[in-house]
């Protein structure tokens, strides 16, 4: 019988957020795979948990993953932890989960802290639909291309950012989405100096030009506002298409132009104009 991989969420700052179930799971497994064993051993010592630790992180996840899989297939149980938060979320743990899935190893999540969800909850921005973007690439061209692809995103967007890169990121966000776009900057979540600042991208970028960013940030950015429903009826829009046709504009181009200005469907305008005998 194969063992089980447990994804155990750890505190993102406040040790009081570590659940009894999480502590029980770590104490019960055969071994623990940790992002940084030096960080995890402090957590284990605090809760008086003594289990063997192995290293599993971005730079060794291929070989370490195979080694962990071998032990799981042999019947041992393993808990995967990161330095802070939920394993496998914006984390190489996703590769280990996929590996386990491919080999029929059960994977069980032991829920707990997730900085992105906590930030979304306190942001004051729409929470019904959101997209988690994690850390942006440090490559300037790739970062700006990625943000450009999000220009029309209507869902709330969540980014992680380190303090030394915050200024550049805010400038790029401002360039991509405009200075009036709303943002909540959530800093040092669950820690002593926790702070949530709800403002605009322009104000945030200006503030940090003269103020040094401190602590880890989660940036929650409002999505693009949906276009308001057209006040123009289909009949009125069709009349505008026909007027353009009378001026020599092709039907396809006329329908496209009126659709852009009214918010009406280009296909519906095209069909309605054809039905009117054009």
GROMACS .gro file of N, CA and C in nm, residues 133-278:
model
  438
  133UNK      N    1  -0.194   3.595  -0.977
  133UNK     CA    2  -0.083   3.610  -1.070
  133UNK      C    3   0.053   3.585  -1.004
  134UNK      N    4   0.056   3.574  -0.872
  134UNK     CA    5   0.182   3.543  -0.804
  134UNK      C    6   0.287   3.651  -0.822
  135UNK      N    7   0.413   3.609  -0.827
  135UNK     CA    8   0.525   3.702  -0.849
  135UNK      C    9   0.543   3.725  -0.998
  136UNK      N   10   0.557   3.850  -1.037
  136UNK     CA   11   0.586   3.882  -1.177
  136UNK      C   12   0.733   3.852  -1.207
  137UNK      N   13   0.762   3.818  -1.330
  137UNK     CA   14   0.899   3.791  -1.370
  137UNK      C   15   0.985   3.916  -1.357
  138UNK      N   16   1.114   3.896  -1.333
  138UNK     CA   17   1.205   4.010  -1.321
  138UNK      C   18   1.246   4.063  -1.459
  139UNK      N   19   1.221   3.985  -1.565
  139UNK     CA   20   1.253   4.029  -1.699
  139UNK      C   21   1.158   4.141  -1.739
  140UNK      N   22   1.213   4.260  -1.765
  140UNK     CA   23   1.130   4.378  -1.790
  140UNK      C   24   1.035   4.359  -1.908
  141UNK      N   25   1.085   4.307  -2.018
  141UNK     CA   26   1.003   4.291  -2.138
  141UNK      C   27   0.890   4.189  -2.114
  142UNK      N   28   0.924   4.076  -2.054
  142UNK     CA   29   0.824   3.972  -2.028
  142UNK      C   30   0.719   4.021  -1.928
  143UNK      N   31   0.765   4.096  -1.827
  143UNK     CA   32   0.673   4.146  -1.725
  143UNK      C   33   0.571   4.241  -1.787
  144UNK      N   34   0.618   4.332  -1.871
  144UNK     CA   35   0.528   4.429  -1.931
  144UNK      C   36   0.434   4.364  -2.033
  145UNK      N   37   0.484   4.263  -2.104
  145UNK     CA   38   0.398   4.190  -2.197
  145UNK      C   39   0.288   4.117  -2.121
  146UNK      N   40   0.324   4.059  -2.007
  146UNK     CA   41   0.225   3.988  -1.927
  146UNK      C   42   0.119   4.084  -1.874
  147UNK      N   43   0.161   4.198  -1.824
  147UNK     CA   44   0.065   4.296  -1.774
  147UNK      C   45  -0.023   4.350  -1.886
  148UNK      N   46   0.034   4.364  -2.004
  148UNK     CA   47  -0.044   4.410  -2.119
  148UNK      C   48  -0.154   4.308  -2.150
  149UNK      N   49  -0.124   4.180  -2.133
  149UNK     CA   50  -0.224   4.076  -2.160
  149UNK      C   51  -0.337   4.080  -2.058
  150UNK      N   52  -0.314   4.146  -1.944
  150UNK     CA   53  -0.416   4.157  -1.840
  150UNK      C   54  -0.493   4.289  -1.847
  151UNK      N   55  -0.466   4.369  -1.948
  151UNK     CA   56  -0.527   4.503  -1.957
  151UNK      C   57  -0.680   4.496  -1.952
  152UNK      N   58  -0.739   4.397  -2.017
  152UNK     CA   59  -0.885   4.387  -2.022
  152UNK      C   60  -0.942   4.288  -1.921
  153UNK      N   61  -0.858   4.240  -1.828
  153UNK     CA   62  -0.904   4.146  -1.726
  153UNK      C   63  -1.006   4.213  -1.634
  154UNK      N   64  -1.125   4.154  -1.622
  154UNK     CA   65  -1.230   4.213  -1.540
  154UNK      C   66  -1.229   4.158  -1.397
  155UNK      N   67  -1.160   4.047  -1.376
  155UNK     CA   68  -1.153   3.991  -1.241
  155UNK      C   69  -1.050   4.066  -1.156
  156UNK      N   70  -1.069   4.063  -1.025
  156UNK     CA   71  -0.970   4.118  -0.934
  156UNK      C   72  -0.841   4.039  -0.947
  157UNK      N   73  -0.728   4.108  -0.950
  157UNK     CA   74  -0.598   4.044  -0.971
  157UNK      C   75  -0.513   4.050  -0.844
  158UNK      N   76  -0.443   3.941  -0.815
  158UNK     CA   77  -0.362   3.932  -0.694
  158UNK      C   78  -0.217   3.905  -0.732
  159UNK      N   79  -0.127   3.989  -0.682
  159UNK     CA   80   0.017   3.975  -0.708
  159UNK      C   81   0.092   3.968  -0.575
  160UNK      N   82   0.202   3.893  -0.574
  160UNK     CA   83   0.296   3.896  -0.461
  160UNK      C   84   0.414   3.984  -0.502
  161UNK      N   85   0.471   4.056  -0.406
  161UNK     CA   86   0.590   4.135  -0.439
  161UNK      C   87   0.679   4.156  -0.319
  162UNK      N   88   0.809   4.152  -0.346
  162UNK     CA   89   0.910   4.178  -0.244
  162UNK      C   90   0.933   4.328  -0.234
  163UNK      N   91   0.975   4.378  -0.117
  163UNK     CA   92   0.988   4.523  -0.099
  163UNK      C   93   1.085   4.589  -0.196
  164UNK      N   94   1.196   4.522  -0.231
  164UNK     CA   95   1.296   4.587  -0.316
  164UNK      C   96   1.252   4.597  -0.462
  165UNK      N   97   1.142   4.529  -0.498
  165UNK     CA   98   1.092   4.537  -0.635
  165UNK      C   99   0.958   4.610  -0.646
  166UNK      N  100   0.908   4.658  -0.531
  166UNK     CA  101   0.773   4.716  -0.529
  166UNK      C  102   0.761   4.840  -0.617
  167UNK      N  103   0.859   4.930  -0.610
  167UNK     CA  104   0.850   5.054  -0.687
  167UNK      C  105   0.837   5.027  -0.836
  168UNK      N  106   0.922   4.939  -0.888
  168UNK     CA  107   0.918   4.907  -1.031
  168UNK      C  108   0.785   4.843  -1.068
  169UNK      N  109   0.738   4.753  -0.984
  169UNK     CA  110   0.611   4.685  -1.012
  169UNK      C  111   0.495   4.783  -1.014
  170UNK      N  112   0.490   4.875  -0.920
  170UNK     CA  113   0.383   4.974  -0.917
  170UNK      C  114   0.387   5.063  -1.041
  171UNK      N  115   0.506   5.100  -1.085
  171UNK     CA  116   0.519   5.179  -1.206
  171UNK      C  117   0.467   5.104  -1.328
  172UNK      N  118   0.500   4.974  -1.335
  172UNK     CA  119   0.454   4.894  -1.448
  172UNK      C  120   0.303   4.870  -1.443
  173UNK      N  121   0.249   4.850  -1.324
  173UNK     CA  122   0.105   4.834  -1.309
  173UNK      C  123   0.033   4.961  -1.350
  174UNK      N  124   0.089   5.073  -1.311
  174UNK     CA  125   0.030   5.203  -1.344
  174UNK      C  126   0.030   5.225  -1.496
  175UNK      N  127   0.139   5.188  -1.560
  175UNK     CA  128   0.149   5.204  -1.705
  175UNK      C  129   0.051   5.112  -1.778
  176UNK      N  130   0.030   4.993  -1.724
  176UNK     CA  131  -0.058   4.896  -1.791
  176UNK      C  132  -0.206   4.924  -1.767
  177UNK      N  133  -0.241   4.964  -1.645
  177UNK     CA  134  -0.382   4.976  -1.609
  177UNK      C  135  -0.431   5.119  -1.589
  178UNK      N  136  -0.340   5.215  -1.583
  178UNK     CA  137  -0.378   5.354  -1.561
  178UNK      C  138  -0.369   5.393  -1.415
  179UNK      N  139  -0.338   5.519  -1.387
  179UNK     CA  140  -0.316   5.564  -1.249
  179UNK      C  141  -0.441   5.564  -1.161
  180UNK      N  142  -0.561   5.560  -1.222
  180UNK     CA  143  -0.684   5.566  -1.143
  180UNK      C  144  -0.734   5.429  -1.099
  181UNK      N  145  -0.669   5.322  -1.147
  181UNK     CA  146  -0.713   5.187  -1.111
  181UNK      C  147  -0.693   5.165  -0.961
  182UNK      N  148  -0.792   5.105  -0.895
  182UNK     CA  149  -0.786   5.085  -0.750
  182UNK      C  150  -0.693   4.968  -0.714
  183UNK      N  151  -0.628   4.983  -0.599
  183UNK     CA  152  -0.538   4.879  -0.549
  183UNK      C  153  -0.542   4.877  -0.397
  184UNK      N  154  -0.526   4.757  -0.341
  184UNK     CA  155  -0.506   4.743  -0.197
  184UNK      C  156  -0.367   4.683  -0.178
  185UNK      N  157  -0.283   4.753  -0.104
  185UNK     CA  158  -0.148   4.704  -0.075
  185UNK      C  159  -0.151   4.645   0.066
  186UNK      N  160  -0.139   4.513   0.073
  186UNK     CA  161  -0.144   4.443   0.201
  186UNK      C  162  -0.002   4.404   0.242
  187UNK      N  163   0.043   4.458   0.352
  187UNK     CA  164   0.182   4.443   0.394
  187UNK      C  165   0.193   4.367   0.525
  188UNK      N  166   0.288   4.273   0.532
  188UNK     CA  167   0.317   4.202   0.656
  188UNK      C  168   0.192   4.138   0.717
  189UNK      N  169   0.115   4.068   0.637
  189UNK     CA  170  -0.008   4.007   0.684
  189UNK      C  171   0.015   3.914   0.803
  190UNK      N  172  -0.067   3.927   0.903
  190UNK     CA  173  -0.071   3.852   1.031
  190UNK      C  174   0.044   3.887   1.124
  191UNK      N  175   0.134   3.975   1.081
  191UNK     CA  176   0.250   4.010   1.164
  191UNK      C  177   0.224   4.136   1.245
  192UNK      N  178   0.321   4.177   1.326
  192UNK     CA  179   0.305   4.289   1.417
  192UNK      C  180   0.270   4.418   1.344
  193UNK      N  181   0.335   4.442   1.230
  193UNK     CA  182   0.314   4.568   1.157
  193UNK      C  183   0.223   4.550   1.036
  194UNK      N  184   0.125   4.461   1.048
  194UNK     CA  185   0.030   4.439   0.938
  194UNK      C  186  -0.040   4.568   0.899
  195UNK      N  187  -0.055   4.588   0.768
  195UNK     CA  188  -0.116   4.711   0.719
  195UNK      C  189  -0.183   4.686   0.584
  196UNK      N  190  -0.302   4.741   0.566
  196UNK     CA  191  -0.370   4.737   0.436
  196UNK      C  192  -0.401   4.880   0.395
  197UNK      N  193  -0.349   4.919   0.281
  197UNK     CA  194  -0.370   5.055   0.229
  197UNK      C  195  -0.450   5.046   0.100
  198UNK      N  196  -0.570   5.103   0.101
  198UNK     CA  197  -0.658   5.103  -0.017
  198UNK      C  198  -0.647   5.237  -0.086
  199UNK      N  199  -0.602   5.237  -0.209
  199UNK     CA  200  -0.574   5.362  -0.279
  199UNK      C  201  -0.583   5.339  -0.429
  200UNK      N  202  -0.514   5.423  -0.508
  200UNK     CA  203  -0.507   5.403  -0.653
  200UNK      C  204  -0.362   5.371  -0.691
  201UNK      N  205  -0.344   5.316  -0.808
  201UNK     CA  206  -0.208   5.284  -0.853
  201UNK      C  207  -0.121   5.409  -0.860
  202UNK      N  208  -0.179   5.519  -0.909
  202UNK     CA  209  -0.103   5.642  -0.920
  202UNK      C  210  -0.056   5.694  -0.785
  203UNK      N  211  -0.145   5.693  -0.687
  203UNK     CA  212  -0.109   5.741  -0.553
  203UNK      C  213  -0.006   5.648  -0.488
  204UNK      N  214  -0.022   5.518  -0.508
  204UNK     CA  215   0.072   5.422  -0.450
  204UNK      C  216   0.211   5.440  -0.510
  205UNK      N  217   0.217   5.454  -0.642
  205UNK     CA  218   0.347   5.471  -0.709
  205UNK      C  219   0.415   5.599  -0.662
  206UNK      N  220   0.339   5.708  -0.648
  206UNK     CA  221   0.395   5.835  -0.603
  206UNK      C  222   0.443   5.826  -0.459
  207UNK      N  223   0.366   5.759  -0.374
  207UNK     CA  224   0.402   5.747  -0.233
  207UNK      C  225   0.536   5.676  -0.215
  208UNK      N  226   0.555   5.568  -0.289
  208UNK     CA  227   0.676   5.489  -0.269
  208UNK      C  228   0.797   5.543  -0.345
  209UNK      N  229   0.778   5.649  -0.419
  209UNK     CA  230   0.894   5.718  -0.476
  209UNK      C  231   0.975   5.785  -0.367
  210UNK      N  232   0.906   5.828  -0.262
  210UNK     CA  233   0.975   5.899  -0.154
  210UNK      C  234   0.970   5.825  -0.020
  211UNK      N  235   0.911   5.705  -0.021
  211UNK     CA  236   0.903   5.625   0.101
  211UNK      C  237   0.955   5.484   0.072
  212UNK      N  238   1.037   5.432   0.160
  212UNK     CA  239   1.099   5.302   0.138
  212UNK      C  240   1.001   5.190   0.172
  213UNK      N  241   0.975   5.100   0.077
  213UNK     CA  242   0.887   4.985   0.105
  213UNK      C  243   0.950   4.895   0.211
  214UNK      N  244   0.868   4.846   0.302
  214UNK     CA  245   0.917   4.757   0.407
  214UNK      C  246   0.824   4.638   0.421
  215UNK      N  247   0.881   4.519   0.427
  215UNK     CA  248   0.801   4.399   0.445
  215UNK      C  249   0.754   4.338   0.314
  216UNK      N  250   0.693   4.220   0.323
  216UNK     CA  251   0.642   4.150   0.207
  216UNK      C  252   0.502   4.202   0.174
  217UNK      N  253   0.474   4.215   0.046
  217UNK     CA  254   0.347   4.273   0.001
  217UNK      C  255   0.263   4.173  -0.078
  218UNK      N  256   0.132   4.185  -0.061
  218UNK     CA  257   0.037   4.125  -0.154
  218UNK      C  258  -0.042   4.242  -0.214
  219UNK      N  259  -0.041   4.252  -0.346
  219UNK     CA  260  -0.108   4.361  -0.416
  219UNK      C  261  -0.238   4.309  -0.475
  220UNK      N  262  -0.348   4.370  -0.439
  220UNK     CA  263  -0.479   4.330  -0.492
  220UNK      C  264  -0.528   4.444  -0.580
  221UNK      N  265  -0.538   4.417  -0.710
  221UNK     CA  266  -0.568   4.521  -0.808
  221UNK      C  267  -0.705   4.498  -0.868
  222UNK      N  268  -0.784   4.603  -0.875
  222UNK     CA  269  -0.918   4.592  -0.933
  222UNK      C  270  -0.910   4.556  -1.081
  223UNK      N  271  -1.005   4.478  -1.127
  223UNK     CA  272  -1.014   4.446  -1.268
  223UNK      C  273  -1.073   4.563  -1.345
  224UNK      N  274  -1.070   4.554  -1.476
  224UNK     CA  275  -1.129   4.659  -1.560
  224UNK      C  276  -1.280   4.659  -1.542
  225UNK      N  277  -1.337   4.778  -1.532
  225UNK     CA  278  -1.481   4.789  -1.517
  225UNK      C  279  -1.550   4.742  -1.643
  226UNK      N  280  -1.659   4.670  -1.624
  226UNK     CA  281  -1.734   4.622  -1.740
  226UNK      C  282  -1.799   4.738  -1.813
  227UNK      N  283  -1.805   4.724  -1.945
  227UNK     CA  284  -1.871   4.828  -2.025
  227UNK      C  285  -2.017   4.835  -1.987
  228UNK      N  286  -2.066   4.956  -1.974
  228UNK     CA  287  -2.208   4.973  -1.942
  228UNK      C  288  -2.293   4.929  -2.060
  229UNK      N  289  -2.411   4.878  -2.028
  229UNK     CA  290  -2.502   4.833  -2.134
  229UNK      C  291  -2.534   4.950  -2.227
  230UNK      N  292  -2.543   4.919  -2.355
  230UNK     CA  293  -2.567   5.024  -2.454
  230UNK      C  294  -2.704   5.087  -2.435
  231UNK      N  295  -2.707   5.219  -2.446
  231UNK     CA  296  -2.835   5.291  -2.440
  231UNK      C  297  -2.900   5.297  -2.577
  232UNK      N  298  -2.830   5.245  -2.677
  232UNK     CA  299  -2.880   5.246  -2.815
  232UNK      C  300  -2.946   5.112  -2.844
  233UNK      N  301  -3.068   5.116  -2.899
  233UNK     CA  302  -3.137   4.993  -2.932
  233UNK      C  303  -3.080   4.933  -3.060
  234UNK      N  304  -3.111   4.805  -3.083
  234UNK     CA  305  -3.064   4.740  -3.205
  234UNK      C  306  -3.121   4.809  -3.328
  235UNK      N  307  -3.244   4.853  -3.319
  235UNK     CA  308  -3.306   4.922  -3.433
  235UNK      C  309  -3.233   5.052  -3.464
  236UNK      N  310  -3.198   5.127  -3.359
  236UNK     CA  311  -3.125   5.252  -3.379
  236UNK      C  312  -2.985   5.225  -3.433
  237UNK      N  313  -2.922   5.121  -3.382
  237UNK     CA  314  -2.789   5.085  -3.430
  237UNK      C  315  -2.791   5.043  -3.576
  238UNK      N  316  -2.894   4.968  -3.611
  238UNK     CA  317  -2.908   4.924  -3.751
  238UNK      C  318  -2.924   5.045  -3.843
  239UNK      N  319  -2.997   5.145  -3.796
  239UNK     CA  320  -3.016   5.266  -3.875
  239UNK      C  321  -2.881   5.336  -3.897
  240UNK      N  322  -2.794   5.333  -3.796
  240UNK     CA  323  -2.662   5.394  -3.810
  240UNK      C  324  -2.578   5.316  -3.912
  241UNK      N  325  -2.591   5.182  -3.910
  241UNK     CA  326  -2.519   5.100  -4.008
  241UNK      C  327  -2.566   5.134  -4.149
  242UNK      N  328  -2.695   5.145  -4.166
  242UNK     CA  329  -2.750   5.176  -4.298
  242UNK      C  330  -2.705   5.313  -4.346
  243UNK      N  331  -2.694   5.408  -4.253
  243UNK     CA  332  -2.648   5.542  -4.291
  243UNK      C  333  -2.504   5.537  -4.340
  244UNK      N  334  -2.422   5.455  -4.277
  244UNK     CA  335  -2.284   5.440  -4.321
  244UNK      C  336  -2.277   5.371  -4.458
  245UNK      N  337  -2.367   5.276  -4.481
  245UNK     CA  338  -2.371   5.210  -4.612
  245UNK      C  339  -2.404   5.310  -4.722
  246UNK      N  340  -2.494   5.401  -4.690
  246UNK     CA  341  -2.530   5.504  -4.789
  246UNK      C  342  -2.412   5.594  -4.824
  247UNK      N  343  -2.313   5.599  -4.733
  247UNK     CA  344  -2.195   5.681  -4.759
  247UNK      C  345  -2.084   5.599  -4.823
  248UNK      N  346  -2.113   5.475  -4.857
  248UNK     CA  347  -2.017   5.394  -4.929
  248UNK      C  348  -1.932   5.302  -4.844
  249UNK      N  349  -1.961   5.294  -4.713
  249UNK     CA  350  -1.885   5.206  -4.625
  249UNK      C  351  -1.935   5.062  -4.642
  250UNK      N  352  -1.844   4.967  -4.646
  250UNK     CA  353  -1.883   4.826  -4.659
  250UNK      C  354  -1.958   4.780  -4.535
  251UNK      N  355  -2.051   4.685  -4.556
  251UNK     CA  356  -2.137   4.640  -4.447
  251UNK      C  357  -2.058   4.589  -4.328
  252UNK      N  358  -1.956   4.507  -4.352
  252UNK     CA  359  -1.878   4.450  -4.243
  252UNK      C  360  -1.812   4.559  -4.159
  253UNK      N  361  -1.756   4.660  -4.229
  253UNK     CA  362  -1.688   4.769  -4.158
  253UNK      C  363  -1.788   4.858  -4.086
  254UNK      N  364  -1.904   4.879  -4.148
  254UNK     CA  365  -2.007   4.962  -4.086
  254UNK      C  366  -2.058   4.898  -3.956
  255UNK      N  367  -2.081   4.767  -3.961
  255UNK     CA  368  -2.129   4.696  -3.841
  255UNK      C  369  -2.024   4.702  -3.731
  256UNK      N  370  -1.897   4.685  -3.768
  256UNK     CA  371  -1.789   4.690  -3.669
  256UNK      C  372  -1.781   4.827  -3.604
  257UNK      N  373  -1.788   4.933  -3.685
  257UNK     CA  374  -1.775   5.069  -3.633
  257UNK      C  375  -1.888   5.104  -3.537
  258UNK      N  376  -2.012   5.069  -3.575
  258UNK     CA  377  -2.127   5.100  -3.489
  258UNK      C  378  -2.121   5.016  -3.361
  259UNK      N  379  -2.076   4.892  -3.372
  259UNK     CA  380  -2.063   4.806  -3.253
  259UNK      C  381  -1.966   4.866  -3.153
  260UNK      N  382  -1.854   4.919  -3.201
  260UNK     CA  383  -1.753   4.978  -3.113
  260UNK      C  384  -1.807   5.098  -3.038
  261UNK      N  385  -1.893   5.177  -3.103
  261UNK     CA  386  -1.943   5.300  -3.041
  261UNK      C  387  -2.065   5.279  -2.953
  262UNK      N  388  -2.138   5.170  -2.977
  262UNK     CA  389  -2.264   5.150  -2.904
  262UNK      C  390  -2.261   5.035  -2.805
  263UNK      N  391  -2.168   4.943  -2.823
  263UNK     CA  392  -2.165   4.825  -2.738
  263UNK      C  393  -2.257   4.715  -2.787
  264UNK      N  394  -2.327   4.738  -2.898
  264UNK     CA  395  -2.413   4.636  -2.957
  264UNK      C  396  -2.329   4.528  -3.024
  265UNK      N  397  -2.390   4.413  -3.048
  265UNK     CA  398  -2.319   4.303  -3.112
  265UNK      C  399  -2.297   4.332  -3.260
  266UNK      N  400  -2.172   4.316  -3.303
  266UNK     CA  401  -2.141   4.337  -3.445
  266UNK      C  402  -2.218   4.238  -3.532
  267UNK      N  403  -2.229   4.115  -3.491
  267UNK     CA  404  -2.300   4.014  -3.570
  267UNK      C  405  -2.448   4.044  -3.579
  268UNK      N  406  -2.506   4.091  -3.469
  268UNK     CA  407  -2.648   4.124  -3.470
  268UNK      C  408  -2.675   4.244  -3.561
  269UNK      N  409  -2.586   4.342  -3.556
  269UNK     CA  410  -2.601   4.458  -3.644
  269UNK      C  411  -2.589   4.416  -3.790
  270UNK      N  412  -2.494   4.332  -3.819
  270UNK     CA  413  -2.471   4.283  -3.956
  270UNK      C  414  -2.597   4.211  -4.007
  271UNK      N  415  -2.651   4.121  -3.924
  271UNK     CA  416  -2.768   4.042  -3.964
  271UNK      C  417  -2.891   4.131  -3.981
  272UNK      N  418  -2.906   4.229  -3.889
  272UNK     CA  419  -3.023   4.318  -3.897
  272UNK      C  420  -3.018   4.403  -4.022
  273UNK      N  421  -2.897   4.451  -4.057
  273UNK     CA  422  -2.885   4.532  -4.178
  273UNK      C  423  -2.914   4.450  -4.304
  274UNK      N  424  -2.869   4.325  -4.306
  274UNK     CA  425  -2.898   4.237  -4.419
  274UNK      C  426  -3.049   4.214  -4.432
  275UNK      N  427  -3.114   4.198  -4.318
  275UNK     CA  428  -3.258   4.173  -4.319
  275UNK      C  429  -3.335   4.293  -4.371
  276UNK      N  430  -3.276   4.411  -4.357
  276UNK     CA  431  -3.341   4.532  -4.405
  276UNK      C  432  -3.324   4.550  -4.556
  277UNK      N  433  -3.266   4.447  -4.618
  277UNK     CA  434  -3.260   4.450  -4.764
  277UNK      C  435  -3.129   4.500  -4.822
  278UNK      N  436  -3.023   4.501  -4.743
  278UNK     CA  437  -2.894   4.551  -4.794
  278UNK      C  438  -2.802   4.437  -4.830
   0.00000   0.00000   0.00000
